[in-house]
XYZ file of C-alpha atoms in Angstrom:
735
model
C 41.910 -116.225 -31.303
C 41.244 -119.020 -28.899
C 44.427 -118.292 -27.631
C 44.600 -114.067 -27.359
C 41.060 -114.829 -25.410
C 42.857 -117.176 -23.321
C 46.020 -115.166 -22.701
C 43.759 -112.221 -22.103
C 42.322 -114.064 -19.104
C 45.032 -115.102 -17.995
C 47.301 -111.699 -17.740
C 43.700 -110.048 -15.775
C 44.117 -113.067 -13.312
C 47.689 -111.978 -12.045
C 45.688 -108.246 -10.235
C 46.684 -108.126 -7.287
C 43.281 -109.010 -4.648
C 42.422 -106.605 -2.184
C 39.822 -107.658 0.740
C 37.060 -105.422 1.145
C 34.034 -106.926 1.988
C 30.364 -105.876 2.992
C 27.919 -107.519 5.557
C 24.262 -106.871 6.619
C 21.004 -107.998 7.662
C 17.857 -107.784 5.074
C 14.695 -107.453 7.388
C 10.590 -106.544 6.728
C 8.391 -103.395 7.744
C 7.998 -105.187 10.230
C 12.182 -105.963 11.433
C 11.489 -109.096 10.665
C 14.799 -110.791 8.847
C 13.582 -112.323 5.503
C 15.932 -115.768 5.104
C 17.329 -116.422 1.522
C 16.948 -112.350 -0.114
C 18.989 -112.667 -2.991
C 21.938 -110.047 -2.637
C 24.012 -109.594 -6.176
C 26.966 -107.846 -7.358
C 26.341 -108.431 -10.926
C 29.609 -106.809 -12.150
C 31.231 -109.238 -10.737
C 29.213 -111.840 -11.248
C 28.774 -112.787 -8.532
C 25.300 -113.622 -5.177
C 24.883 -114.361 -2.071
C 21.270 -115.711 0.443
C 20.700 -114.047 3.369
C 21.057 -117.322 6.145
C 18.166 -117.846 9.186
C 19.296 -114.421 10.636
C 18.688 -112.004 7.729
C 22.542 -111.286 7.762
C 24.315 -112.297 3.894
C 28.470 -110.585 3.923
C 30.093 -110.880 0.288
C 33.818 -109.883 0.539
C 36.897 -109.061 -2.040
C 34.691 -106.315 -3.629
C 36.754 -103.687 -5.269
C 37.725 -100.066 -4.061
C 35.387 -98.235 -5.822
C 31.649 -97.968 -6.937
C 29.252 -101.031 -6.176
C 25.576 -101.439 -7.207
C 24.347 -105.049 -5.286
C 20.760 -106.107 -5.508
C 18.240 -107.335 -3.292
C 15.807 -109.333 -4.952
C 13.021 -111.744 -3.101
C 9.706 -113.105 -3.783
C 6.938 -110.884 -2.907
C 7.894 -107.934 -1.923
C 10.252 -105.219 -4.357
C 13.439 -105.322 -5.253
C 16.359 -103.452 -4.653
C 18.300 -101.560 -6.215
C 21.283 -99.793 -3.991
C 24.326 -98.076 -5.720
C 27.338 -98.503 -2.751
C 29.992 -94.687 -3.402
C 33.827 -95.099 -2.122
C 33.096 -99.199 -0.853
C 36.636 -99.884 1.316
C 34.284 -96.968 3.632
C 31.191 -98.820 3.751
C 31.621 -101.614 5.992
C 27.633 -102.160 6.850
C 24.873 -102.437 4.651
C 21.233 -102.759 6.712
C 18.429 -102.687 4.255
C 14.897 -103.051 4.514
C 12.870 -104.690 1.405
C 8.727 -103.021 0.696
C 6.385 -105.457 -0.188
C 4.697 -106.264 -3.708
C 1.271 -108.262 -4.801
C 3.333 -109.032 -7.735
C 5.104 -107.818 -10.791
C 8.678 -107.956 -8.985
C 11.014 -104.810 -10.552
C 14.141 -105.641 -12.466
C 17.485 -104.415 -13.027
C 18.189 -104.094 -16.869
C 21.112 -105.253 -18.039
C 20.606 -104.573 -22.658
C 20.852 -100.936 -21.597
C 23.065 -98.293 -19.933
C 23.836 -97.543 -15.595
C 22.467 -100.757 -14.702
C 19.179 -99.347 -13.708
C 16.422 -101.235 -12.948
C 12.967 -100.692 -14.759
C 11.126 -98.644 -12.959
C 14.633 -96.032 -13.795
C 14.782 -96.440 -16.722
C 14.418 -93.691 -19.318
C 14.460 -96.757 -21.841
C 11.193 -99.040 -21.587
C 12.884 -102.351 -21.948
C 10.418 -105.689 -21.070
C 11.333 -108.441 -19.762
C 11.117 -112.316 -19.703
C 12.374 -115.058 -17.444
C 12.931 -118.565 -19.916
C 11.131 -120.246 -17.391
C 7.856 -117.876 -17.329
C 7.882 -118.381 -21.378
C 8.189 -122.431 -20.883
C 5.296 -122.728 -17.878
C 3.146 -121.369 -21.298
C 4.017 -124.431 -22.678
C 6.845 -123.070 -25.426
C 8.246 -125.795 -27.558
C 11.290 -123.756 -28.537
C 12.652 -120.283 -27.535
C 11.292 -118.064 -30.396
C 7.883 -119.697 -29.502
C 8.003 -117.815 -25.946
C 9.457 -115.034 -27.294
C 6.856 -114.990 -29.360
C 4.679 -114.761 -26.525
C 5.999 -110.809 -25.479
C 3.080 -108.190 -26.473
C 5.361 -106.803 -29.470
C 7.702 -109.520 -30.426
C 6.438 -112.261 -33.077
C 7.746 -114.784 -35.737
C 8.542 -115.579 -38.737
C 7.779 -119.502 -39.021
C 7.957 -122.602 -40.786
C 6.825 -124.823 -38.878
C 7.965 -125.639 -35.240
C 11.700 -125.684 -36.558
C 12.214 -122.607 -38.281
C 11.567 -119.435 -36.733
C 12.921 -115.194 -36.556
C 12.230 -112.642 -34.809
C 9.633 -109.259 -35.876
C 10.168 -106.739 -33.548
C 6.517 -104.258 -33.684
C 6.902 -105.310 -37.354
C 10.390 -105.434 -38.260
C 12.709 -108.331 -38.740
C 15.513 -110.323 -40.138
C 18.443 -108.119 -40.094
C 17.259 -105.218 -38.393
C 16.886 -106.772 -35.322
C 20.520 -107.862 -33.727
C 20.834 -110.396 -31.413
C 23.120 -110.582 -28.030
C 23.502 -113.623 -25.718
C 26.804 -113.671 -23.179
C 27.094 -110.479 -24.128
C 28.104 -110.007 -27.958
C 25.759 -110.326 -31.373
C 24.899 -113.446 -32.513
C 25.706 -113.381 -36.582
C 24.239 -116.462 -38.278
C 23.823 -115.442 -41.235
C 19.917 -113.998 -40.128
C 19.193 -112.743 -44.026
C 17.672 -116.276 -44.589
C 13.914 -116.650 -44.127
C 14.460 -119.935 -43.933
C 17.611 -118.952 -41.459
C 16.282 -119.649 -37.726
C 17.430 -117.696 -34.989
C 20.069 -120.379 -33.640
C 19.713 -120.337 -29.445
C 18.258 -122.761 -27.022
C 16.870 -121.979 -23.957
C 18.367 -123.807 -21.633
C 21.409 -122.015 -19.380
C 19.944 -118.929 -20.626
C 18.337 -117.146 -17.580
C 15.734 -113.969 -19.135
C 15.183 -112.016 -22.309
C 15.254 -108.192 -22.256
C 13.266 -106.589 -25.283
C 14.294 -102.665 -26.805
C 11.372 -102.634 -28.719
C 12.868 -99.932 -31.194
C 16.369 -98.074 -33.090
C 18.735 -99.152 -30.318
C 21.623 -97.682 -33.411
C 23.097 -95.877 -30.416
C 23.967 -98.497 -27.917
C 24.267 -101.697 -30.643
C 25.329 -99.964 -34.364
C 23.799 -101.319 -37.323
C 21.093 -104.075 -37.742
C 19.994 -102.514 -34.269
C 17.428 -100.582 -36.443
C 14.574 -102.012 -35.494
C 15.589 -102.741 -31.912
C 17.547 -106.160 -30.334
C 16.896 -108.856 -28.250
C 19.444 -109.279 -25.363
C 19.663 -112.706 -23.742
C 20.992 -113.535 -20.364
C 23.156 -116.464 -19.202
C 22.285 -118.366 -15.916
C 24.170 -116.731 -12.846
C 26.619 -117.978 -11.837
C 25.931 -120.553 -8.290
C 26.014 -119.334 -5.088
C 29.024 -118.166 -3.486
C 31.001 -121.322 -1.316
C 28.065 -123.719 -2.874
C 28.102 -126.527 -5.573
C 24.151 -126.906 -7.296
C 22.860 -128.978 -10.034
C 19.463 -129.531 -12.172
C 17.692 -131.988 -14.297
C 15.179 -130.800 -16.427
C 12.825 -132.511 -18.502
C 9.661 -131.594 -20.845
C 7.230 -133.974 -22.907
C 5.174 -132.578 -26.585
C 2.604 -134.711 -27.179
C 1.640 -133.195 -30.370
C 5.752 -133.883 -31.963
C 6.083 -136.470 -30.113
C 9.538 -134.444 -28.841
C 11.214 -134.125 -25.676
C 13.727 -131.714 -24.206
C 16.087 -132.782 -21.693
C 19.026 -130.576 -20.067
C 21.065 -130.970 -17.331
C 23.281 -128.482 -15.616
C 26.659 -128.316 -13.149
C 27.534 -125.845 -11.189
C 29.680 -124.306 -8.090
C 31.822 -121.431 -6.972
C 34.120 -120.436 -4.294
C 34.325 -116.876 -2.972
C 36.366 -115.762 -6.129
C 36.266 -118.982 -8.949
C 32.947 -120.022 -10.491
C 32.330 -123.023 -13.072
C 29.361 -123.674 -14.949
C 28.495 -126.369 -16.863
C 24.834 -126.970 -19.386
C 24.145 -129.945 -22.243
C 20.828 -129.999 -23.678
C 18.442 -131.864 -26.087
C 15.750 -131.503 -28.011
C 14.030 -133.584 -30.744
C 10.177 -133.404 -32.315
C 8.684 -135.369 -34.180
C 6.943 -134.430 -37.249
C 3.400 -131.551 -36.060
C 0.529 -133.288 -36.325
C -2.369 -130.258 -37.922
C -6.175 -131.150 -36.419
C -7.064 -133.055 -38.422
C -4.829 -135.410 -38.096
C -2.330 -135.079 -40.755
C 1.254 -134.561 -40.306
C 3.460 -131.881 -42.377
C 6.146 -133.762 -43.645
C 9.831 -133.519 -42.392
C 9.069 -130.247 -40.004
C 10.711 -132.941 -37.888
C 14.282 -131.541 -35.847
C 16.684 -132.375 -33.606
C 19.608 -130.298 -31.165
C 21.621 -130.417 -29.150
C 23.754 -127.523 -27.384
C 26.711 -127.211 -24.680
C 27.688 -124.404 -22.845
C 30.390 -123.892 -20.222
C 31.644 -121.281 -17.856
C 34.640 -120.444 -15.933
C 35.363 -116.754 -14.048
C 37.203 -115.404 -11.496
C 36.716 -112.166 -9.912
C 38.334 -109.834 -6.776
C 38.571 -106.299 -5.964
C 40.543 -105.157 -8.945
C 38.279 -106.634 -11.235
C 36.005 -109.846 -12.988
C 36.206 -111.702 -16.003
C 33.879 -115.477 -17.185
C 34.997 -116.710 -20.274
C 32.086 -118.859 -21.433
C 31.292 -121.092 -24.867
C 28.693 -122.507 -26.280
C 28.584 -125.028 -28.954
C 24.832 -125.498 -30.758
C 23.945 -127.926 -33.185
C 20.683 -128.455 -35.640
C 19.532 -131.267 -37.288
C 16.126 -129.869 -39.314
C 14.262 -130.764 -41.623
C 12.940 -128.444 -44.204
C 8.970 -129.136 -45.402
C 9.179 -128.618 -49.500
C 5.848 -131.701 -49.727
C 3.827 -129.938 -47.206
C 1.156 -133.050 -46.070
C 3.072 -135.983 -47.977
C 4.606 -138.601 -46.086
C 3.321 -139.385 -42.343
C 5.860 -140.599 -39.851
C 7.096 -139.574 -36.181
C 10.514 -140.276 -36.814
C 12.959 -138.042 -35.980
C 15.338 -138.296 -38.041
C 15.369 -135.684 -40.477
C 14.874 -136.644 -44.141
C 16.000 -134.259 -47.446
C 15.699 -131.691 -47.465
C 17.242 -130.338 -44.600
C 20.143 -128.026 -42.927
C 22.328 -128.760 -40.567
C 23.876 -125.879 -38.184
C 26.711 -125.510 -36.481
C 27.428 -123.109 -34.741
C 30.531 -121.972 -32.139
C 30.071 -119.219 -29.494
C 33.219 -118.105 -27.538
C 32.483 -115.314 -25.420
C 35.079 -112.740 -22.985
C 33.390 -110.349 -20.302
C 35.831 -108.832 -18.789
C 35.231 -105.308 -15.548
C 38.188 -103.596 -14.454
C 36.353 -101.167 -10.953
C 39.002 -97.847 -10.378
C 38.581 -95.675 -7.997
C 35.664 -94.393 -8.896
C 34.855 -95.575 -12.375
C 34.789 -98.805 -13.825
C 35.605 -101.145 -17.593
C 34.430 -102.798 -19.350
C 35.837 -104.633 -21.993
C 34.164 -107.751 -23.615
C 35.089 -110.063 -26.831
C 33.192 -112.644 -28.995
C 33.956 -114.483 -31.726
C 31.494 -117.035 -33.689
C 31.895 -120.024 -35.912
C 28.557 -120.493 -37.636
C 28.862 -122.927 -40.167
C 25.461 -123.799 -42.137
C 25.192 -126.176 -44.400
C 21.573 -127.481 -47.126
C 21.572 -130.867 -48.524
C 18.813 -131.403 -51.181
C 19.098 -135.074 -52.041
C 22.169 -136.433 -50.085
C 24.243 -135.756 -47.885
C 26.808 -133.777 -49.671
C 25.742 -130.185 -49.509
C 24.933 -127.849 -52.529
C 25.148 -125.135 -49.952
C 27.639 -124.883 -47.284
C 28.699 -121.421 -45.679
C 31.067 -120.358 -43.011
C 30.746 -117.372 -41.180
C 34.279 -116.020 -38.939
C 32.963 -112.795 -37.407
C 35.000 -110.770 -33.914
C 33.301 -108.663 -32.517
C 34.599 -106.001 -29.795
C 32.743 -103.978 -27.751
C 34.860 -101.600 -25.209
C 32.669 -99.346 -21.924
C 34.515 -96.590 -19.439
C 32.268 -95.494 -17.549
C 33.631 -91.948 -16.512
C 34.137 -90.852 -13.076
C 30.321 -89.867 -11.446
C 29.820 -85.644 -11.703
C 27.139 -84.642 -9.718
C 23.635 -86.029 -10.252
C 25.192 -86.678 -13.971
C 26.672 -90.332 -15.468
C 28.575 -90.957 -18.694
C 29.904 -93.610 -20.659
C 31.444 -94.059 -23.772
C 32.551 -96.417 -25.735
C 33.758 -98.132 -28.677
C 32.454 -101.271 -30.834
C 33.258 -102.556 -33.118
C 33.585 -106.260 -35.938
C 35.722 -108.166 -38.096
C 33.541 -111.154 -40.507
C 34.361 -113.075 -42.789
C 31.984 -115.155 -44.912
C 33.298 -118.346 -46.985
C 31.325 -120.157 -49.795
C 32.065 -124.337 -49.836
C 30.034 -125.733 -51.803
C 28.967 -125.323 -55.269
C 26.255 -122.748 -54.440
C 26.094 -119.435 -53.458
C 23.482 -117.312 -51.909
C 25.867 -114.725 -51.055
C 29.310 -114.385 -52.341
C 32.659 -114.916 -50.215
C 33.008 -111.519 -48.941
C 34.544 -109.650 -45.571
C 32.841 -106.912 -43.603
C 35.111 -104.376 -40.758
C 32.606 -101.783 -38.658
C 33.721 -99.465 -35.836
C 31.251 -96.913 -33.831
C 32.220 -95.097 -31.190
C 29.631 -93.445 -28.588
C 29.096 -91.665 -25.665
C 25.814 -91.511 -22.897
C 24.636 -89.657 -20.670
C 22.015 -89.652 -18.136
C 21.176 -86.277 -15.757
C 18.868 -88.136 -12.798
C 17.480 -85.184 -10.579
C 13.811 -85.888 -8.112
C 11.818 -88.471 -10.006
C 13.450 -87.243 -13.512
C 15.527 -88.555 -15.669
C 17.441 -87.532 -18.863
C 18.925 -89.653 -20.820
C 21.225 -88.735 -24.465
C 23.705 -89.638 -26.052
C 25.545 -89.438 -30.319
C 27.024 -91.828 -31.795
C 29.000 -92.615 -35.225
C 29.716 -95.790 -37.357
C 31.606 -96.409 -40.425
C 30.958 -100.185 -42.806
C 33.342 -101.643 -45.171
C 32.286 -103.953 -47.328
C 34.318 -106.434 -49.425
C 33.086 -109.130 -51.910
C 34.736 -110.988 -54.181
C 33.000 -111.603 -57.975
C 32.210 -115.055 -58.732
C 30.096 -116.893 -61.214
C 29.941 -116.489 -65.053
C 28.270 -112.992 -66.288
C 25.063 -113.054 -67.759
C 23.970 -116.227 -65.726
C 22.352 -116.950 -63.242
C 24.198 -117.373 -59.311
C 26.365 -114.417 -61.195
C 27.701 -111.628 -58.353
C 29.643 -108.623 -58.826
C 33.085 -107.771 -57.373
C 31.355 -105.261 -54.889
C 33.996 -102.693 -52.834
C 31.696 -101.183 -49.978
C 31.094 -98.304 -47.905
C 29.199 -96.867 -45.878
C 27.931 -94.709 -42.485
C 25.746 -93.096 -40.423
C 25.611 -90.572 -37.111
C 22.830 -91.480 -33.862
C 21.570 -89.780 -31.569
C 18.809 -90.253 -29.287
C 16.276 -88.572 -26.433
C 14.219 -89.972 -23.613
C 13.012 -87.888 -20.567
C 11.048 -89.728 -17.826
C 8.869 -88.322 -14.452
C 7.045 -89.772 -11.913
C 3.804 -87.427 -11.960
C 3.403 -89.161 -8.339
C 4.767 -92.509 -7.139
C 2.524 -94.749 -8.660
C 2.361 -92.985 -12.797
C 5.693 -92.758 -14.589
C 5.473 -91.004 -18.182
C 8.364 -91.649 -20.306
C 8.981 -90.129 -23.611
C 11.892 -91.419 -26.324
C 12.412 -90.384 -30.000
C 16.014 -92.184 -31.593
C 17.578 -92.193 -34.706
C 18.895 -95.948 -36.110
C 20.252 -96.998 -39.407
C 21.024 -100.659 -41.539
C 23.761 -101.343 -43.682
C 22.325 -103.571 -46.217
C 23.214 -107.043 -46.256
C 24.778 -109.021 -48.801
C 21.789 -110.821 -50.209
C 19.707 -107.398 -50.899
C 23.281 -106.166 -52.680
C 24.421 -109.311 -54.695
C 21.109 -112.366 -54.796
C 20.787 -113.384 -58.415
C 18.720 -116.137 -58.534
C 16.088 -118.878 -57.382
C 15.638 -118.412 -52.975
C 14.495 -121.693 -52.487
C 12.617 -119.899 -49.742
C 10.477 -117.948 -51.151
C 10.493 -119.831 -54.520
C 11.175 -116.436 -56.432
C 14.117 -115.209 -59.024
C 15.255 -112.443 -56.567
C 17.893 -109.792 -58.507
C 20.170 -107.857 -56.189
C 21.332 -104.044 -56.279
C 24.402 -103.135 -55.154
C 23.619 -99.743 -55.613
C 21.801 -100.147 -52.226
C 21.918 -97.683 -50.062
C 21.632 -97.808 -46.186
C 18.769 -97.491 -44.441
C 18.217 -94.217 -42.036
C 15.243 -93.997 -39.466
C 13.660 -91.804 -36.581
C 11.372 -93.278 -33.747
C 8.970 -91.644 -30.984
C 7.576 -93.724 -27.925
C 6.054 -93.378 -25.520
C 4.847 -94.922 -22.267
C 2.944 -94.262 -19.475
C 2.513 -96.826 -17.161
C 0.348 -97.295 -13.532
C 1.107 -99.171 -10.481
C -0.501 -100.003 -7.411
C -0.345 -102.794 -4.326
C -3.114 -104.407 -7.001
C -3.552 -102.929 -10.127
C -1.286 -102.643 -13.217
C -1.508 -100.519 -16.358
C 0.801 -99.725 -19.682
C 0.157 -97.611 -23.340
C 2.901 -97.429 -25.110
C 2.845 -96.624 -29.140
C 5.877 -95.542 -31.934
C 5.997 -94.025 -35.251
C 8.840 -95.231 -37.145
C 9.790 -93.735 -39.688
C 12.317 -95.476 -42.130
C 13.706 -93.841 -45.210
C 15.422 -95.650 -47.891
C 13.167 -99.160 -46.156
C 15.036 -102.360 -48.607
C 12.474 -104.724 -49.692
C 12.008 -106.765 -52.810
C 8.798 -105.987 -56.290
C 8.005 -108.096 -58.310
C 8.640 -107.444 -61.756
C 6.351 -109.010 -63.754
C 9.018 -111.402 -65.438
C 9.660 -114.560 -65.043
C 12.805 -116.912 -65.699
C 12.497 -120.598 -65.600
C 8.784 -120.427 -64.655
C 10.383 -118.706 -61.495
C 9.016 -114.553 -60.731
C 11.090 -112.059 -60.500
C 11.869 -110.204 -57.455
C 14.345 -107.160 -57.575
C 15.730 -105.045 -54.500
C 14.198 -101.623 -54.687
C 14.613 -99.303 -51.733
C 10.942 -96.501 -50.917
C 10.985 -94.835 -47.591
C 8.240 -96.159 -45.670
C 5.927 -95.722 -42.072
C 5.086 -98.177 -39.272
C 3.340 -97.184 -36.196
C 1.732 -99.233 -33.284
C 2.019 -99.778 -30.047
C 0.998 -102.274 -26.793
C -1.569 -101.836 -23.678
C -0.974 -104.212 -20.922
C -3.272 -104.466 -17.690
C -2.566 -106.647 -14.917
C -5.794 -106.853 -11.644
C -4.686 -107.988 -8.156
C -7.622 -107.686 -6.556
C -8.337 -107.479 -2.824
C -8.643 -109.735 -0.744
C -8.582 -111.509 -3.285
C -4.889 -112.344 -2.936
C -4.818 -115.184 -5.373
C -6.336 -113.961 -8.213
C -4.470 -112.388 -11.688
C -6.153 -111.316 -14.126
C -4.395 -110.155 -16.890
C -4.993 -109.185 -20.054
C -2.644 -106.827 -22.993
C -3.611 -105.362 -26.913
C -0.753 -105.128 -29.587
C -1.465 -103.847 -32.517
C 1.088 -102.387 -35.762
C 0.775 -101.691 -39.417
C 3.501 -100.728 -41.778
C 3.472 -98.172 -45.581
C 5.161 -97.569 -48.171
C 4.903 -93.785 -48.488
C 3.672 -93.394 -52.056
C 1.225 -96.205 -51.310
C 0.101 -99.845 -50.297
C 1.733 -101.355 -47.471
C 4.923 -103.540 -46.284
C 5.147 -107.168 -46.741
C 5.241 -109.609 -43.264
C 3.878 -107.483 -40.747
C 1.639 -109.099 -37.666
C -1.365 -109.252 -37.040
C -3.387 -107.977 -33.430
C -3.846 -109.677 -31.207
C -5.089 -109.179 -27.711
C -4.411 -111.603 -25.310
C -6.399 -112.178 -22.338
C -5.408 -114.550 -18.922
C -6.601 -115.809 -15.337
C -4.323 -116.665 -13.231
C -4.482 -118.573 -9.641
C -2.305 -118.842 -6.662
C -2.862 -121.399 -4.116
C -0.720 -124.266 -2.140
C -1.858 -127.756 -0.361
C -1.162 -128.795 1.915
C 3.042 -129.187 2.138
C 3.263 -131.345 -0.469
C 2.182 -128.391 -2.855
C 3.471 -125.055 -2.833
C 3.849 -122.124 -5.017
C 0.709 -123.748 -6.871
C -0.530 -122.136 -10.305
C -3.753 -122.474 -12.720
C -3.728 -120.478 -15.539
C -6.318 -120.207 -18.485
C -5.780 -118.324 -21.247
C -7.080 -117.051 -24.270
C -5.625 -115.437 -26.981
C -7.394 -114.046 -29.673
C -5.985 -113.724 -33.595
C -7.803 -110.479 -35.939
C -7.875 -111.756 -39.871
C -4.843 -109.287 -41.613
C -5.603 -107.642 -44.620
C -3.292 -104.767 -45.090
C -0.868 -106.914 -47.384
C 1.746 -106.036 -50.156
C 1.612 -106.781 -53.391
C 2.826 -110.516 -52.949
C 0.676 -111.251 -49.049
C -1.893 -113.201 -48.989
C -4.284 -112.091 -46.779
C -5.070 -113.832 -43.435
C -8.317 -115.522 -41.463
C -8.518 -114.173 -37.806
C -8.684 -117.229 -34.393
C -8.375 -117.514 -30.708
C -7.352 -120.216 -29.048
C -7.593 -121.770 -25.730
C -4.805 -122.641 -23.242
C -4.089 -123.759 -20.077
C -2.168 -124.623 -17.912
C -0.613 -125.738 -14.244
C 1.905 -126.039 -12.283
C 4.041 -125.552 -8.808
C 6.460 -126.910 -6.106
C 6.097 -130.178 -5.163
C 7.770 -131.860 -2.451
C 6.962 -136.008 -2.043
C 8.971 -137.258 0.984
C 12.262 -136.114 0.761
C 12.595 -135.425 -2.914
C 10.827 -132.200 -4.170
C 10.090 -131.000 -8.263
C 8.878 -127.954 -10.282
C 5.870 -129.508 -12.232
C 4.735 -127.437 -14.779
C 1.414 -129.162 -16.757
C -0.107 -126.856 -20.224
C -2.422 -127.302 -22.845
C -1.771 -125.605 -25.378
C -5.120 -124.591 -28.205
C -6.982 -127.348 -26.266
C -10.581 -127.009 -29.022
C -7.296 -128.244 -31.863
C -8.241 -125.554 -34.091
C -7.509 -124.923 -37.334
C -5.504 -121.573 -37.810
C -2.648 -120.377 -40.388
C -0.688 -117.367 -38.896
C 0.206 -114.507 -40.621
C 3.232 -114.858 -40.593
C 3.991 -117.993 -40.908
C 5.592 -119.446 -44.061
C 3.493 -122.652 -45.206
C 0.287 -119.971 -45.367
C 1.032 -119.606 -49.175
C 0.970 -123.753 -49.301
C -2.230 -123.709 -46.570
C -1.118 -125.763 -44.297
C -2.406 -124.652 -40.849
C -0.208 -124.620 -37.627
C -0.445 -126.687 -34.984
C -3.228 -128.741 -33.939
C -4.274 -129.800 -29.885
C -0.783 -130.110 -28.070
C -0.372 -131.137 -24.648
C 3.284 -130.321 -22.524
C 4.862 -132.513 -19.427
C 7.661 -130.785 -17.638
C 9.625 -131.283 -14.294
C 12.828 -129.645 -13.200
C 14.766 -130.972 -10.411
C 17.504 -128.773 -8.657
C 20.491 -130.407 -5.932
């Protein structure tokens, strides 16, 4: 696989380079030059900044259509589409001042539009802002986004939940390729480190049209950090310390770029002790250690852009089987534990033609997962090889209509190397073909698409018939047609309305088809069902947004109907003292939404008042509730911006009150949970001491040391609370 990627990368570099360039001046509405405006040609992975005169220059640009994005703090982001770039030599732009809420180009949806122009509602959150909230891991940061939660096992293991759906119903993309890491397991976390990740985009609802199977409930799309500005060298170092877990998180990155070539390298190390609950005890073996390494090399000219990235992630995770037992602050895991090694290669290519372009994205992932019960001999050892491809052709624009056609696919093989099998050895092949188009007129946009997918799955027979651990041979085919339709309009310049309807699907995973034994994560005997059908859903989303200079309000509602929803249900029988659960299917409905408010009152330009509320309800059509549905949450934040002389710039103080309500709408084997309120505070800014400049961030989470148990905590059945009071100190240097 590595040889194929390298050959394709080197082959693409044989294209002949042209030398189109664009220069211009960026000013504000009063014709004052703006210094340091970022000008980004994202298709080329190329960017620059305006000089002291507000002037920028980008060279080695394609002849055809091109999108430039102008971003500057305190000003409205500008998205300029240039047709026939070879005919455009000068492009001057004027940026409008904006009190808050920078608009950004959304990558996870087609047509590279700003969020304000996008037909689909997509939430974007930067890793920096999540870290400023004191999050120890990437999944903790994701759970601060309205509509996103996590199924957690302490601080070390977390699985994302979008509007009540999780596991194989939420697809994760990183470096432009789908992340496959045996996500069917309750004890299998996200497996991504936030170092080298710039931001995440959250699609809430079925995205099967764009991504195929497993995007039934939504998509988390992680955008990697950008390369350095052209003809510059950049380095950074970051360190965060955590009082509760006596932990630390360290990262070091270096990157440089010429006009055409780009390079980056980054390393990170994260280590945490057992977390402490409010009464002072530590939850035994919730400690973990993580090593992460990322590298990238890119080349772009007027004909094409190509970026090869690599990510290695090594996780050593303790499993808290004994609850609150041995009290220690060591960071060395004990048994039982997991060892996870993940290797990810991605090759992202864009070829430019006179009035169209072709995206070719290839990915390869090797996920090596072991579990150790009482020795360094793995009782469970699974290796998952996944190769995926995503080819999209952007057709020439016809009037006001833009169209994309594409094919996507995945070839996957699971192998077991130890005595214990959770799932059988198997091979899976996916193939999908799709088309989507958008028609813009005035402030209106109409977007539609259709897609067909086919999955072929073959699993080997294993074990002795009639005994635990026996898997019968499987030979399954699944297919699905899906479509989407969305409409956006502006009732006036500040009021945006969106209405989307889309279908999605998910083929049953190997665990649901084949399980036959005790699931150590859930402490029950699970029996799979080889006759399960594909889940199929239709969801309707409505979104209303009002944005003015000093006031922002949005309300989103959804209704999601799922045919043949797959879940495990108790049979009433027991095997060896474990209750038996069968995987069955039933129609289900989920509904709810989010409300958000942001006030930036004039003339108190230093004050921000933010409030959000999220709710979701999941029901079986035959009666009863769905399992693992998050509780309602109301989050309120007051933030102040200020500066102190020349030594503290871009400073802020935040005061946050987060209220999670009780959850008593539970399924037969869930347990009800009580509500709780947490108090959090934060302080940060850019500190200048002499010639040294660094970012400082201080956080206090759960300041009142509240004892609470989240509804989606996997330690809830043992009555084990989450973290007590935790202080986080972070510094970041650039050089």
